[in-house]
Short mmCIF file of C-alpha atoms and ligand atoms in Angstrom, two decimals:
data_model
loop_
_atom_site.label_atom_id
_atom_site.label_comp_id
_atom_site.label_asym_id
_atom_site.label_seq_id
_atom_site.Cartn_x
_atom_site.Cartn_y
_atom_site.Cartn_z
CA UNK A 608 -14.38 114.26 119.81
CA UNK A 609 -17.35 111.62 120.34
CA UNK A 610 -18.44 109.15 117.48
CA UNK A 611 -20.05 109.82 114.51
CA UNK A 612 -22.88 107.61 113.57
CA UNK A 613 -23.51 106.46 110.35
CA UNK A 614 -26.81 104.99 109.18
CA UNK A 615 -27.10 102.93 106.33
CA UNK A 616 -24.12 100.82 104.68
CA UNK A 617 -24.72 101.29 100.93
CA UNK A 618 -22.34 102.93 98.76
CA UNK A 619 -23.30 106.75 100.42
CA UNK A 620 -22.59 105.00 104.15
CA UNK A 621 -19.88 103.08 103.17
CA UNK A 622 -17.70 106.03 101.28
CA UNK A 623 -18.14 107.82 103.92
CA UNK A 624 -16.91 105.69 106.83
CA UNK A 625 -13.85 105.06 105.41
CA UNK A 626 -13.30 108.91 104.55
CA UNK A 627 -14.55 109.67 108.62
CA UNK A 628 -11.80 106.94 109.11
CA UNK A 629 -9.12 108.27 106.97
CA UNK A 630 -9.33 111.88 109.03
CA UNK A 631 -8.96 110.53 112.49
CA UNK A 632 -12.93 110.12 113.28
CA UNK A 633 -13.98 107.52 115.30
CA UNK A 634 -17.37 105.93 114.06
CA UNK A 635 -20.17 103.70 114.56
CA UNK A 636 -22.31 102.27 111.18
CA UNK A 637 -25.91 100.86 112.09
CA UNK A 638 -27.75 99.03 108.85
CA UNK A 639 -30.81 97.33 108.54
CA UNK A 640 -29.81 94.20 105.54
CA UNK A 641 -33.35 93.49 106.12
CA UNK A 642 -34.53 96.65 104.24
CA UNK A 643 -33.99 97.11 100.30
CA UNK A 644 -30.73 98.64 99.41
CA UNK A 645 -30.22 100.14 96.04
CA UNK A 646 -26.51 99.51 96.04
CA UNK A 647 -27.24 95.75 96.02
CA UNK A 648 -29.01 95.73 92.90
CA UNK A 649 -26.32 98.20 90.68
CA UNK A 650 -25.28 97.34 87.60
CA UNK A 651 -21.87 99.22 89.14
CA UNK A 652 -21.49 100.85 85.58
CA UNK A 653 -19.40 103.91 86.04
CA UNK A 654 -19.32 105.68 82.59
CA UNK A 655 -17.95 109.74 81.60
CA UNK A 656 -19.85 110.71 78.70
CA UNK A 657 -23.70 109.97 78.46
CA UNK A 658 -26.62 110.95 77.67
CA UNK A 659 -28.59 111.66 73.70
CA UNK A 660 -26.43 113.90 72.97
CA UNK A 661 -23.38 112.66 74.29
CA UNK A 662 -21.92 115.00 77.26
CA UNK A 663 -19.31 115.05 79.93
CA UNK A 664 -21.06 113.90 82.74
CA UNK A 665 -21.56 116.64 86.43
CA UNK A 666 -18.18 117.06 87.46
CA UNK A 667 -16.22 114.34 85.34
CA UNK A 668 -12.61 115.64 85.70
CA UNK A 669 -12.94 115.64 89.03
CA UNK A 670 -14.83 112.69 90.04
CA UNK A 671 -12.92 109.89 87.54
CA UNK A 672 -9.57 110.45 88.59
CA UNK A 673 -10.85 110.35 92.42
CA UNK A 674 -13.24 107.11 92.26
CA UNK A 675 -10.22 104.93 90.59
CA UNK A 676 -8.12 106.04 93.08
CA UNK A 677 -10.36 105.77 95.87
CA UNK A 678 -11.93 102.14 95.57
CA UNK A 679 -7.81 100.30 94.18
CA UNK A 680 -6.83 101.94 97.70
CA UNK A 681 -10.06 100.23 98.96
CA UNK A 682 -9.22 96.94 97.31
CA UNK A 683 -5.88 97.41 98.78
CA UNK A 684 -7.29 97.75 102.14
CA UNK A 685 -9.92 94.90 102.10
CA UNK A 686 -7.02 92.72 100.08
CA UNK A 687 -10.21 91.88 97.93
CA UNK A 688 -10.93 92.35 93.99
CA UNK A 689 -14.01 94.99 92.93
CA UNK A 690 -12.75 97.73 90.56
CA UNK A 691 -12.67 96.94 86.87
CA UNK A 692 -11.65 99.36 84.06
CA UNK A 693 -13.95 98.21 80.92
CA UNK A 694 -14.26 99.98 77.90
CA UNK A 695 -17.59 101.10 77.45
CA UNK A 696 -18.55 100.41 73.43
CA UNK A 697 -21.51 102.49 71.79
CA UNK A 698 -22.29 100.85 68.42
CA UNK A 699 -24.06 104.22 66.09
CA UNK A 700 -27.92 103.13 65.54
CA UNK A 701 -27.78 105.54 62.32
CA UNK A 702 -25.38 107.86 60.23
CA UNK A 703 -27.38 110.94 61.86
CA UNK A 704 -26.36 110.02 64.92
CA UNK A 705 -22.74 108.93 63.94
CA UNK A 706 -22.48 112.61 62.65
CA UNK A 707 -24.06 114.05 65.93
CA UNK A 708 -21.82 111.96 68.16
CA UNK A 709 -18.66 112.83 65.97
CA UNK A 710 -19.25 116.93 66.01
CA UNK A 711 -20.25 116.46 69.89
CA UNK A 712 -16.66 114.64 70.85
CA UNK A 713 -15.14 118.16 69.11
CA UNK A 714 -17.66 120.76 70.40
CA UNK A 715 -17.84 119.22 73.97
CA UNK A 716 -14.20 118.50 73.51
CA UNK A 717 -14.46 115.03 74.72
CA UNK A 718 -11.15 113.42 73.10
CA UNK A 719 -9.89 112.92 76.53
CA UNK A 720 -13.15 110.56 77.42
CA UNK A 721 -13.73 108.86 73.85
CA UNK A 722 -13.05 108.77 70.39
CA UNK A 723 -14.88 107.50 67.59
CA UNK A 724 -14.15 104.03 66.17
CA UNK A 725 -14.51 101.90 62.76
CA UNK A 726 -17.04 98.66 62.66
CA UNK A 727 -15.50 96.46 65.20
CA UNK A 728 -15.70 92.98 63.48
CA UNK A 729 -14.13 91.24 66.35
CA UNK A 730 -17.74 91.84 67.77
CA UNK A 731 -19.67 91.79 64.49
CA UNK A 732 -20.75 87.71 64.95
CA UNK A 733 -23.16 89.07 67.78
CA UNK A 734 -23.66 92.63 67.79
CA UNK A 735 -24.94 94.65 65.31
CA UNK A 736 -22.39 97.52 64.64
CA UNK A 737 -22.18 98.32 60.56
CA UNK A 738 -21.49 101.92 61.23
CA UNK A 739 -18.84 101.61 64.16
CA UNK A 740 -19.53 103.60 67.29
CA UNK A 741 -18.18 105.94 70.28
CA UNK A 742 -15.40 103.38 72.20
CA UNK A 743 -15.38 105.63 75.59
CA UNK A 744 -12.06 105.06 78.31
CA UNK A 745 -11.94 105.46 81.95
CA UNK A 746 -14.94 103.50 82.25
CA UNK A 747 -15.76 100.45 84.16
CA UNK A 748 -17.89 98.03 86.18
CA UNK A 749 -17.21 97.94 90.31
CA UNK A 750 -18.57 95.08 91.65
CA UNK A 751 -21.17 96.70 94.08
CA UNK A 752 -22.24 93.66 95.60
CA UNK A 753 -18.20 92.35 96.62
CA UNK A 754 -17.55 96.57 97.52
CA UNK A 755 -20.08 96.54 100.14
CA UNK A 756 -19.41 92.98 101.59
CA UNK A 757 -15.46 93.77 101.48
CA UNK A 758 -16.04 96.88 103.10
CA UNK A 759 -18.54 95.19 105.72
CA UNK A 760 -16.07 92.62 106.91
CA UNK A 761 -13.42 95.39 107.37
CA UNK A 762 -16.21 97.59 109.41
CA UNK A 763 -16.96 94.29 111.46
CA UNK A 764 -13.26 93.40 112.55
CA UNK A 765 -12.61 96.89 113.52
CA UNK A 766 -16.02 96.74 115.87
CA UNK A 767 -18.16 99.72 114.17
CA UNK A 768 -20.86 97.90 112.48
CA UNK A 769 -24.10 96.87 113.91
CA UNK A 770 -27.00 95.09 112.12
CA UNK A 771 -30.45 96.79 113.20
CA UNK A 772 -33.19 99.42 112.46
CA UNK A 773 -32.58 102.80 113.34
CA UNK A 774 -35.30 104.37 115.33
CA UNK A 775 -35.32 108.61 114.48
CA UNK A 776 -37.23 108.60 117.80
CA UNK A 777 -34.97 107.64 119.72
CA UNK A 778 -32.82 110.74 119.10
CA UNK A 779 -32.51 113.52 121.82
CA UNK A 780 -31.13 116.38 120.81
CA UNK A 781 -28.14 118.38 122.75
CA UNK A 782 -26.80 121.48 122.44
CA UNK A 783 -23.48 120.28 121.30
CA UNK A 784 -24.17 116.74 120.22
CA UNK A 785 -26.94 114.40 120.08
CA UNK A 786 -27.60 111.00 121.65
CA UNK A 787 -29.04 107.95 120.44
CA UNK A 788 -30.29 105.00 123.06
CA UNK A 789 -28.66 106.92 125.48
CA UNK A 790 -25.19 107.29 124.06
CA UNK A 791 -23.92 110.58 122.77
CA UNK A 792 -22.39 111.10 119.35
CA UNK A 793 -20.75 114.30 117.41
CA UNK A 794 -23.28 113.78 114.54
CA UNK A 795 -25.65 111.24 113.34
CA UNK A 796 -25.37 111.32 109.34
CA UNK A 797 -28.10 109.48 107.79
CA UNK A 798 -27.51 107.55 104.42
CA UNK A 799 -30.35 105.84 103.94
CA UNK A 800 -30.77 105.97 100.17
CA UNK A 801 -34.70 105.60 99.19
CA UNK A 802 -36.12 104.78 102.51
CA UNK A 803 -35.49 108.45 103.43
CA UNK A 804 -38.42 109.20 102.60
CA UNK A 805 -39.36 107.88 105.56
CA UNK A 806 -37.28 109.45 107.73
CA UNK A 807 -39.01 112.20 109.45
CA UNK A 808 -36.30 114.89 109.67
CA UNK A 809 -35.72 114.91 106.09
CA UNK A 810 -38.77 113.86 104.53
CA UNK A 811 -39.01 117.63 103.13
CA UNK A 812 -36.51 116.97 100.67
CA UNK A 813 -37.37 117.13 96.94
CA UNK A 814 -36.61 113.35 96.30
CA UNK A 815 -37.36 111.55 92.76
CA UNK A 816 -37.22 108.10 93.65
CA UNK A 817 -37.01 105.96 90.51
CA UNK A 818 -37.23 101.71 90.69
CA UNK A 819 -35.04 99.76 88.32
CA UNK A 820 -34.83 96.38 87.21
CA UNK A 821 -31.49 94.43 85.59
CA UNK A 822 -31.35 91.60 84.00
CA UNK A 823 -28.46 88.90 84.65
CA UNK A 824 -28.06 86.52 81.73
CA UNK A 825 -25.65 83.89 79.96
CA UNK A 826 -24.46 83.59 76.01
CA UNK A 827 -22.03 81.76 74.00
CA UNK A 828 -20.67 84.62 72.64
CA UNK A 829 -17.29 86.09 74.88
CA UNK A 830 -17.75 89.61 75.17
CA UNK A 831 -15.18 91.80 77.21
CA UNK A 832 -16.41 95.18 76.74
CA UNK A 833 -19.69 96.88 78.37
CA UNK A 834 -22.09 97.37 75.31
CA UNK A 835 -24.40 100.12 75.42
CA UNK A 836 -26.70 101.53 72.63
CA UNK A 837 -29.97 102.95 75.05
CA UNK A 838 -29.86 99.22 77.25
CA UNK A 839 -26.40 97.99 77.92
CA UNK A 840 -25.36 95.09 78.74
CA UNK A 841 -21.96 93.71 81.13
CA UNK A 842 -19.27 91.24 81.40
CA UNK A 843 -19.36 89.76 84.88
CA UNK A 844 -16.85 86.72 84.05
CA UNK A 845 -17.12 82.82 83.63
CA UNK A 846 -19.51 83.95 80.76
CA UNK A 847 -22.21 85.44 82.82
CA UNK A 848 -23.29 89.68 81.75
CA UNK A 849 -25.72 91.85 83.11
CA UNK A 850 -27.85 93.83 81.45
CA UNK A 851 -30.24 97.07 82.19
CA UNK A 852 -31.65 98.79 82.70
CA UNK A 853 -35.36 100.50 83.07
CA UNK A 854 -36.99 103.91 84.85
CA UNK A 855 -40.19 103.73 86.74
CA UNK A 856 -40.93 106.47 88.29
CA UNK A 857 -44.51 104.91 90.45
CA UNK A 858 -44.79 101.27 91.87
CA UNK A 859 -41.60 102.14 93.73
CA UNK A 860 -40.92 98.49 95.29
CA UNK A 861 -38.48 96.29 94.59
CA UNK A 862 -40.30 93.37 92.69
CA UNK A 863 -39.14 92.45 89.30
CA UNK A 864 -41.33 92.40 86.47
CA UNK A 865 -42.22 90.27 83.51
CA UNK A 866 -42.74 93.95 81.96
CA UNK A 867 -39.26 95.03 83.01
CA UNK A 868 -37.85 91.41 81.94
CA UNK A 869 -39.26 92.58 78.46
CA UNK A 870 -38.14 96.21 78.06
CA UNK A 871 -34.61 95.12 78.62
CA UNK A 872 -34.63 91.83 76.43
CA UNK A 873 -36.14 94.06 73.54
CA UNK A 874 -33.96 96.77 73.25
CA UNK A 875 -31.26 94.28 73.57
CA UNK A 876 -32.31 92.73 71.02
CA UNK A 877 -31.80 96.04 68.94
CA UNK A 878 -27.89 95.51 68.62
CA UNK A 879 -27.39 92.17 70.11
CA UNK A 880 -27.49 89.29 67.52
CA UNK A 881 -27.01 86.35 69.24
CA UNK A 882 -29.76 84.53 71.96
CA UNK A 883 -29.12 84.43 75.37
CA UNK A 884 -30.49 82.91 78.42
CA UNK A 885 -31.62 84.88 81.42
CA UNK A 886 -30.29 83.44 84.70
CA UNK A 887 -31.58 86.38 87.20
CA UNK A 888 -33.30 88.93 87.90
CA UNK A 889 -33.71 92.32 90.55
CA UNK A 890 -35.33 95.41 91.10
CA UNK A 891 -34.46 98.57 93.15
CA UNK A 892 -35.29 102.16 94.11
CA UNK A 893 -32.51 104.88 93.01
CA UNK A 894 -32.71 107.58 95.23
CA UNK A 895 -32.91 110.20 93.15
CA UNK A 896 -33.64 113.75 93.25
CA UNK A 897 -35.83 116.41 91.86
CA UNK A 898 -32.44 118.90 90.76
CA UNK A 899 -30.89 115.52 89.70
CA UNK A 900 -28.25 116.74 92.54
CA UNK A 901 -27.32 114.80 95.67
CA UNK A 902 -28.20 115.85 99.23
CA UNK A 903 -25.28 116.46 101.42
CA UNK A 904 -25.43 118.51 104.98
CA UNK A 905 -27.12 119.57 108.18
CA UNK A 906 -30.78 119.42 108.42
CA UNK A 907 -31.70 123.50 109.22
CA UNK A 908 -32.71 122.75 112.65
CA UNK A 909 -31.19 119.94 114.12
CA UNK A 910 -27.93 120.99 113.60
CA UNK A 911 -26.09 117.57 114.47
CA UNK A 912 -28.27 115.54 112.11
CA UNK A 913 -26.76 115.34 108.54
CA UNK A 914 -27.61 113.77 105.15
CA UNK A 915 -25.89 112.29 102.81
CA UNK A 916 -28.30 110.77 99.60
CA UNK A 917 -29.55 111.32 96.41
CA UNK A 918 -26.94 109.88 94.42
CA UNK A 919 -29.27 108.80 91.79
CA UNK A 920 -27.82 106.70 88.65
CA UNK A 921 -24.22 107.28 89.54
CA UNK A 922 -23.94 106.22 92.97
CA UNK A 923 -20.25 104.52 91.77
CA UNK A 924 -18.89 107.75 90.53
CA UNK A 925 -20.19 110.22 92.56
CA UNK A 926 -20.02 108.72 96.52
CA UNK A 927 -16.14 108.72 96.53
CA UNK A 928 -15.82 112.70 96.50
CA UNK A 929 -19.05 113.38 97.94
CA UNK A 930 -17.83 111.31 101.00
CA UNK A 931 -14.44 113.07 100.98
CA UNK A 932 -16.49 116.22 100.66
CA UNK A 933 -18.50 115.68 103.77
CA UNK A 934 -15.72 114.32 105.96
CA UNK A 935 -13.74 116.89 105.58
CA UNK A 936 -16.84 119.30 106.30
CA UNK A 937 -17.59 117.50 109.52
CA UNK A 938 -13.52 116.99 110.70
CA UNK A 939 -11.82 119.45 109.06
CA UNK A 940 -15.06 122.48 108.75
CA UNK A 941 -14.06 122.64 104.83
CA UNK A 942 -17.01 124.01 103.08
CA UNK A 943 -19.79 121.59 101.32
CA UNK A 944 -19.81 121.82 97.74
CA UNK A 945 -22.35 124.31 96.96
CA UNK A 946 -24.10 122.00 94.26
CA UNK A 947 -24.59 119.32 96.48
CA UNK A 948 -25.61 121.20 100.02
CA UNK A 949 -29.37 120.70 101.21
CA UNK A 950 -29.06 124.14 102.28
CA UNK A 951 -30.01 125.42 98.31
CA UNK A 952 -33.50 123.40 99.72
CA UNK A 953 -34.25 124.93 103.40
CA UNK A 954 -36.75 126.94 101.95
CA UNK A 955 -38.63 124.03 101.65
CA UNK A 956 -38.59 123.33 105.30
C1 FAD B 1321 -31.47 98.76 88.81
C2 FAD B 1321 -30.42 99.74 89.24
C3 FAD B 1321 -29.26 99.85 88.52
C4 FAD B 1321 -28.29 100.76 88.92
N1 FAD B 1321 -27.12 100.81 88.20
C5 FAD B 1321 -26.16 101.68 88.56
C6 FAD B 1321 -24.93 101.73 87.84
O1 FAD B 1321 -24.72 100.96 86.89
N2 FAD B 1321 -24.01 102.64 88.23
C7 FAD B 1321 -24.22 103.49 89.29
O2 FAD B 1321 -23.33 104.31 89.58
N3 FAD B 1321 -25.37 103.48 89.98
C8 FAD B 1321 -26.34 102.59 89.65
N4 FAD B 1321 -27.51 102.56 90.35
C9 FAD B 1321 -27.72 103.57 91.41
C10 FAD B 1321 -27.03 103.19 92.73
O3 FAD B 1321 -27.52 101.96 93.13
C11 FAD B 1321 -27.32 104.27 93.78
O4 FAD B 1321 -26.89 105.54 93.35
C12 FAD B 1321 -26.60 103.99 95.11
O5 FAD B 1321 -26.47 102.62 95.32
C13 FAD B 1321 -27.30 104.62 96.29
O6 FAD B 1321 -26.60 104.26 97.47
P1 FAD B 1321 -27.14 104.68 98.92
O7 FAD B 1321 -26.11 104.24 99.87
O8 FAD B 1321 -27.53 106.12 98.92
O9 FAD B 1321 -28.50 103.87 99.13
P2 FAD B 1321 -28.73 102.31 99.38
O10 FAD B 1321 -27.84 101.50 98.56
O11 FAD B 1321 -30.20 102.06 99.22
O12 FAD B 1321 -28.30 102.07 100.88
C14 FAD B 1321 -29.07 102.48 101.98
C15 FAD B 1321 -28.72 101.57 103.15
O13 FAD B 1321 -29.31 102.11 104.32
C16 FAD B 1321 -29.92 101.09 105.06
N5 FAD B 1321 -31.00 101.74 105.84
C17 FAD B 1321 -31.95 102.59 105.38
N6 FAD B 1321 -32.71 103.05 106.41
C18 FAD B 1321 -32.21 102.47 107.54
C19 FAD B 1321 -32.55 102.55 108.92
N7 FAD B 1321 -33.54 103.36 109.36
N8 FAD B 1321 -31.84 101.79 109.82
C20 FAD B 1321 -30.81 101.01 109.41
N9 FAD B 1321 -30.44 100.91 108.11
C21 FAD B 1321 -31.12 101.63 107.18
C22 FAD B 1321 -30.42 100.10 104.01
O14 FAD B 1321 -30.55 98.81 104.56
C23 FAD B 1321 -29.26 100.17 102.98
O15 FAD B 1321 -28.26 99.24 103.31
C24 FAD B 1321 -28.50 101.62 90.03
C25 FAD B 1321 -29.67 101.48 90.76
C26 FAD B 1321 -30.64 100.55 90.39
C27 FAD B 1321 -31.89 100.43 91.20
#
């Protein structure tokens, strides 16, 4: 079998290189570090139940058990530290939503995923939590940022990653495979998160690209949980959190903004007592999509070109078994989960 080539080292490219890896494949990664990379800016949150009305998020059983076991053999692998299991604490704003939250954990029968908890006064010097709130397990923060460089140094020693810009027309298309700058590969599998867009063979694709700014900031306080009540905010370590986040769906660049800077400060400031001082700031694109599913597959036409994209918020929890997915697709001819497949979009083409 000839290479695979992977485009794009974020958290799409990167899962799935090591799954192409794990089943035998030999592989090739080009990136571009010049371009903007969503996975650089993540808050890495990875979180089961979310949402108003508090639901199990798109395929939770499956996806949680896979991610944690995914990046510790990662971590394993690299020798390096990025995986951390944080409970994620959700302080009630009022006793209508206490009540909504508390019939929700029995209705949605989330007992597995949280479970609702007295005030915690441990945290009630800084945040504001009179009513208690939803303390949610399995959760956790991986360290996008460390993931990606980890995983880069690996890629690099074994001779498979390249720094550069991928040209689309410099693809030639065979019967049977497809070359790029005159070398021929099994499949070129673009994960190129926002800048997709772009990309001329896939440009068709409802996308719903959404920029996002975080926040990094310090406090005296010592908080080891991940506090969330609408923004959230993170323990990094050495007394340093992040916080997010906000959804702008035009002026989709990646230049933070004194207007972002303020959206997450004030609804901070909704549960958090104590002042803090902001050390950092960044912006990125999600690449999102209209269905809110990801895009996974072989463009209709171009049979040897594939996608892989659209993870959206959840990038964290969702690229581990996507990746496996789509390896096992492309090695094994296992069948792409029919949520995720670009073919429910060919129409459109
Ligand atoms: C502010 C913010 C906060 C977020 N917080 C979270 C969170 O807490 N939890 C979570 O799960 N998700 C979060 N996300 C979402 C997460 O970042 C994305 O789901 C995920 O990172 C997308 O990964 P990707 O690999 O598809 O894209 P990207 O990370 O954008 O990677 C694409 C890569 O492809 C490269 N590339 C593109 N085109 C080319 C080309 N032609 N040639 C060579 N290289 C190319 C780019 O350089 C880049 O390295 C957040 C996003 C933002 C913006």
């Amino acid at each position: 079998m000839r290479p695979f080539l992977i485009v794009g080292q974020g958290l799409a490219g990167t899962t799935l290189a090591f799954h192409l890896l794990k089943n035998g494949a030999s592989i090739e990664i080009i990136n571009n570090p010049e371009l903007p990379s969503s996975s650089k800016v993540a808050g890495g949150m990875f979180n089961p139940v979310t949402g108003k009305h508090l639901a199990k998020t798109w395929l939770v059983d499956t996806l949680y058990p896979y991610l944690h076991s995914f990046y510790s053999e990662i971590e394993d692998l690299t020798n390096d530290r990025f995986l951390y299991s944080v409970p994620i604490y959700r302080p009630f704003k009022n006793d209508q939503q206490k009540n909504q939250f508390t019939k929700a954990i029995e209705k949605h029968d989330l007992k597995d995923y949280c479970e609702v908890v007295e005030e915690q006064t441990t945290l009630s010097k800084g945040i504001d939590n009179p009513l208690g709130g939803i303390l949610t397990k399995h959760s956790g923060r991986l360290d996008v940022k460390n993931f990606l460089k980890a995983s880069e140094v690996h890629f690099s020693k074994l001779g498979i990653l390249k720094e550069g810009q991928f040209e689309p027309d410099q693809i030639i298309h065979n019967t049977s495979s497809v070359a790029y700058k005159d070398k021929e590969y099994e499949k070129i599998i673009f994960c190129e998160g926002a800048m997709a867009q772009h990309n001329k063979y896939f440009n068709w694709l409802p996308f719903n690209p959404v920029k996002g700014e975080t926040i990094d900031f310090k406090m005296e306080l010592d908080i080891d949980r991940i506090i969330n009540q609408g923004k959230w905010f993170m323990p990094l370590g050495n007394g340093q959190y992040k916080a997010g986040s906000t959804y702008v769906w035009h002026e989709l660049d990646q230049i933070v903004t004194e207007k972002g800077k303020e959206i997450i400060t004030e609804g901070l400031q909704q549960f958090l007592k104590t002042p803090i001082q902001i050390t950092g700031q960044e912006a990125g694109v999600r690449p999102a999509t209209k269905d809110r599913r990801p895009f996974s597959g072989p463009h209709p036409e171009f049979r040897n070109l594939y996608i892989f994209n659209g993870l959206g918020t959840k990038g964290v929890s969702l690229a581990p078994f996507l990746a496996k997915n789509l390896a096992e697709h492309l090695i094994l001819g296992k069948e792409i989960d029919q949520e995720t497949t670009i073919a429910r979009h060919y129409a459109l083409y």
